[in-house]
PDB file of C-alpha atoms in Angstrom:
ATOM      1  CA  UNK P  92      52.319 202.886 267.291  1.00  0.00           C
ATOM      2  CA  UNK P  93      55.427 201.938 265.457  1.00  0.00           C
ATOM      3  CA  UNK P  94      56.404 199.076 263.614  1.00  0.00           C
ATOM      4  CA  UNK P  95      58.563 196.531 264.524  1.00  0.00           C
ATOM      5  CA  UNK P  96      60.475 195.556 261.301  1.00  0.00           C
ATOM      6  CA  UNK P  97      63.597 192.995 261.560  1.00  0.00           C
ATOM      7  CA  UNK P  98      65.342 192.611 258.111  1.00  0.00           C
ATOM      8  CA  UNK P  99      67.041 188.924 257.268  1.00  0.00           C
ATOM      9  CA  UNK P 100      70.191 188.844 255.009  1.00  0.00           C
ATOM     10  CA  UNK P 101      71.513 185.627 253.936  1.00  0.00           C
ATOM     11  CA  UNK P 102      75.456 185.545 253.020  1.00  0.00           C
ATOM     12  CA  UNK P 103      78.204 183.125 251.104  1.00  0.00           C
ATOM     13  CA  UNK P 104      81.787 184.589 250.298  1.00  0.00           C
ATOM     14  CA  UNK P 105      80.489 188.088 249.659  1.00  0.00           C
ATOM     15  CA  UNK P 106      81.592 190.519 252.468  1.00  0.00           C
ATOM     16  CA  UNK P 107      82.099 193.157 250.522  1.00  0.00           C
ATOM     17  CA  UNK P 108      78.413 193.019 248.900  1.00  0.00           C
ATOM     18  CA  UNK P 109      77.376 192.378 252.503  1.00  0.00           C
ATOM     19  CA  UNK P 110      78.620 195.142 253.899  1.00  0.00           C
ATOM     20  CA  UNK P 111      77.356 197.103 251.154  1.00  0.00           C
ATOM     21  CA  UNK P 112      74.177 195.980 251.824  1.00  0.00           C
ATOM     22  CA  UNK P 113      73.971 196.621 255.270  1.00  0.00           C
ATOM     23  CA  UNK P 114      75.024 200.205 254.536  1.00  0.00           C
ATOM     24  CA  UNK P 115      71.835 200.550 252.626  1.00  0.00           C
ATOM     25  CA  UNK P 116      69.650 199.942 255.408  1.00  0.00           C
ATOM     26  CA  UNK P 117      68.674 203.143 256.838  1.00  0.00           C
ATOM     27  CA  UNK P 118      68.876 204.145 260.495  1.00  0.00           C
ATOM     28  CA  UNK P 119      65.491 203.484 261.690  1.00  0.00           C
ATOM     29  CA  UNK P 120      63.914 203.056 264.766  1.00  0.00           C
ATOM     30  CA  UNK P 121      61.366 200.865 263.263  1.00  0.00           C
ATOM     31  CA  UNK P 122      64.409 198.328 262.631  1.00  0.00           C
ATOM     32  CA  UNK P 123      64.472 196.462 265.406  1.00  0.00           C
ATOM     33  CA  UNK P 124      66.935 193.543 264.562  1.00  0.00           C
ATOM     34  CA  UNK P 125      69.036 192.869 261.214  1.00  0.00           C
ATOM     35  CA  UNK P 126      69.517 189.304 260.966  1.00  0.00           C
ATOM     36  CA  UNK P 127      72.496 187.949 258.978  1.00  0.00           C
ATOM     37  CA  UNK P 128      72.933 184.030 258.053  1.00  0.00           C
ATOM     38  CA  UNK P 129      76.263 182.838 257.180  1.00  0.00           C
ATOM     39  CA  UNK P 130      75.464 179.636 254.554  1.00  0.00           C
ATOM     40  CA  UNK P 131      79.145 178.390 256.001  1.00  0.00           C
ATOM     41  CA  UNK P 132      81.275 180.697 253.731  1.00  0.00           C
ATOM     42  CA  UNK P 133      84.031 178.659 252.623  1.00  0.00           C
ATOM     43  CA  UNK P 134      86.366 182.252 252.845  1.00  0.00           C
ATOM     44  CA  UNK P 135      87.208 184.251 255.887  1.00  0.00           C
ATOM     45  CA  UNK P 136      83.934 185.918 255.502  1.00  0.00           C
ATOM     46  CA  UNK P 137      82.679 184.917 258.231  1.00  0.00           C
ATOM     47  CA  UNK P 138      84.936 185.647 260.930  1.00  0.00           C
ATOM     48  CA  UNK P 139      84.835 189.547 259.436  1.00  0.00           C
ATOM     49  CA  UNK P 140      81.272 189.414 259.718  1.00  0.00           C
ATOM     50  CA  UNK P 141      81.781 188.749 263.445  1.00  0.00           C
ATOM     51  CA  UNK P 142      84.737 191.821 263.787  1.00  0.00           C
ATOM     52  CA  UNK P 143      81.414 193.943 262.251  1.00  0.00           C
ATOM     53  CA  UNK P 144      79.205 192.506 264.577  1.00  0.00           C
ATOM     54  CA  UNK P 145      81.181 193.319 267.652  1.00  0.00           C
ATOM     55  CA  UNK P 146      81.763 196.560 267.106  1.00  0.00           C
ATOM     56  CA  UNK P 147      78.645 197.726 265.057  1.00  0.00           C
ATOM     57  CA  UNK P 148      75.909 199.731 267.073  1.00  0.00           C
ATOM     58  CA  UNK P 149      73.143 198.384 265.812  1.00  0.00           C
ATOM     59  CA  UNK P 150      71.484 195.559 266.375  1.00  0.00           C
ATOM     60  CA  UNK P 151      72.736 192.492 264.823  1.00  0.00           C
ATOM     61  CA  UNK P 152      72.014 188.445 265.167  1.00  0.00           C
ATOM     62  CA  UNK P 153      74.653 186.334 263.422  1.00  0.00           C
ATOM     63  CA  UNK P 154      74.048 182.851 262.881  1.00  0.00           C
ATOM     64  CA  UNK P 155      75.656 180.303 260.411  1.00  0.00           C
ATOM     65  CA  UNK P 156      74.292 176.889 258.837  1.00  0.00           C
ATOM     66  CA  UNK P 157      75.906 174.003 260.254  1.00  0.00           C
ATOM     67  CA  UNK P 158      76.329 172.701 256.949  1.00  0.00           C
ATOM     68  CA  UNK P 159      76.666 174.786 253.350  1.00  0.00           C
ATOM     69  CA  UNK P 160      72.679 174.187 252.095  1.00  0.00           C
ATOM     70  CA  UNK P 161      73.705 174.024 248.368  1.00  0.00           C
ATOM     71  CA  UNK P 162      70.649 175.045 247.418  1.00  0.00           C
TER      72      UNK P 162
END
C-alpha cells in the first residue's frame, strides 16, 4: 500500500520563493494534494499563484486568509 502524503505551503509576497519551492517537490505518486495558503499577500502574488494553479498538472488547493493573520 502507498502513502497518501499532501504537503501544505503557506505564502506572503514571495512568488518567486514559492515557486521555487514547489519545484522542489518531487513528482510522486504518493503526493496526493499540495496545498498552498495565501496569508492575503498585499502584492499581485496571489493572482499569479492562481495563473500557476490553472495551468499546473498537478494537484493543487489554493486558499487565502480572509484577513492577513500577522502572526
Amino acid at each position: 500500500m502507498n502513502p497518501k502524503i499532501s504537503v501544505a505551503i503557506t505564502h506572503y509576497n514571495r512568488f518567486d520563493l514559492l515557486v521555487e519551492c514547489l519545484d522542489s517537490i518531487p513528482e510522486d505518486p504518493c503526493i496526493q494534494e499540495i496545498v498552498i495558503v495565501d496569508d492575503r499577500s498585499t502584492d499581485d502574488s496571489f493572482s499569479r499563484l492562481l495563473k500557476l494553479w490553472a495551468a499546473s498538472p498537478r494537484p493543487l488547493a489554493i486558499y487565502q486568509n480572509p484577513e492577513n493573520l500577522d502572526c
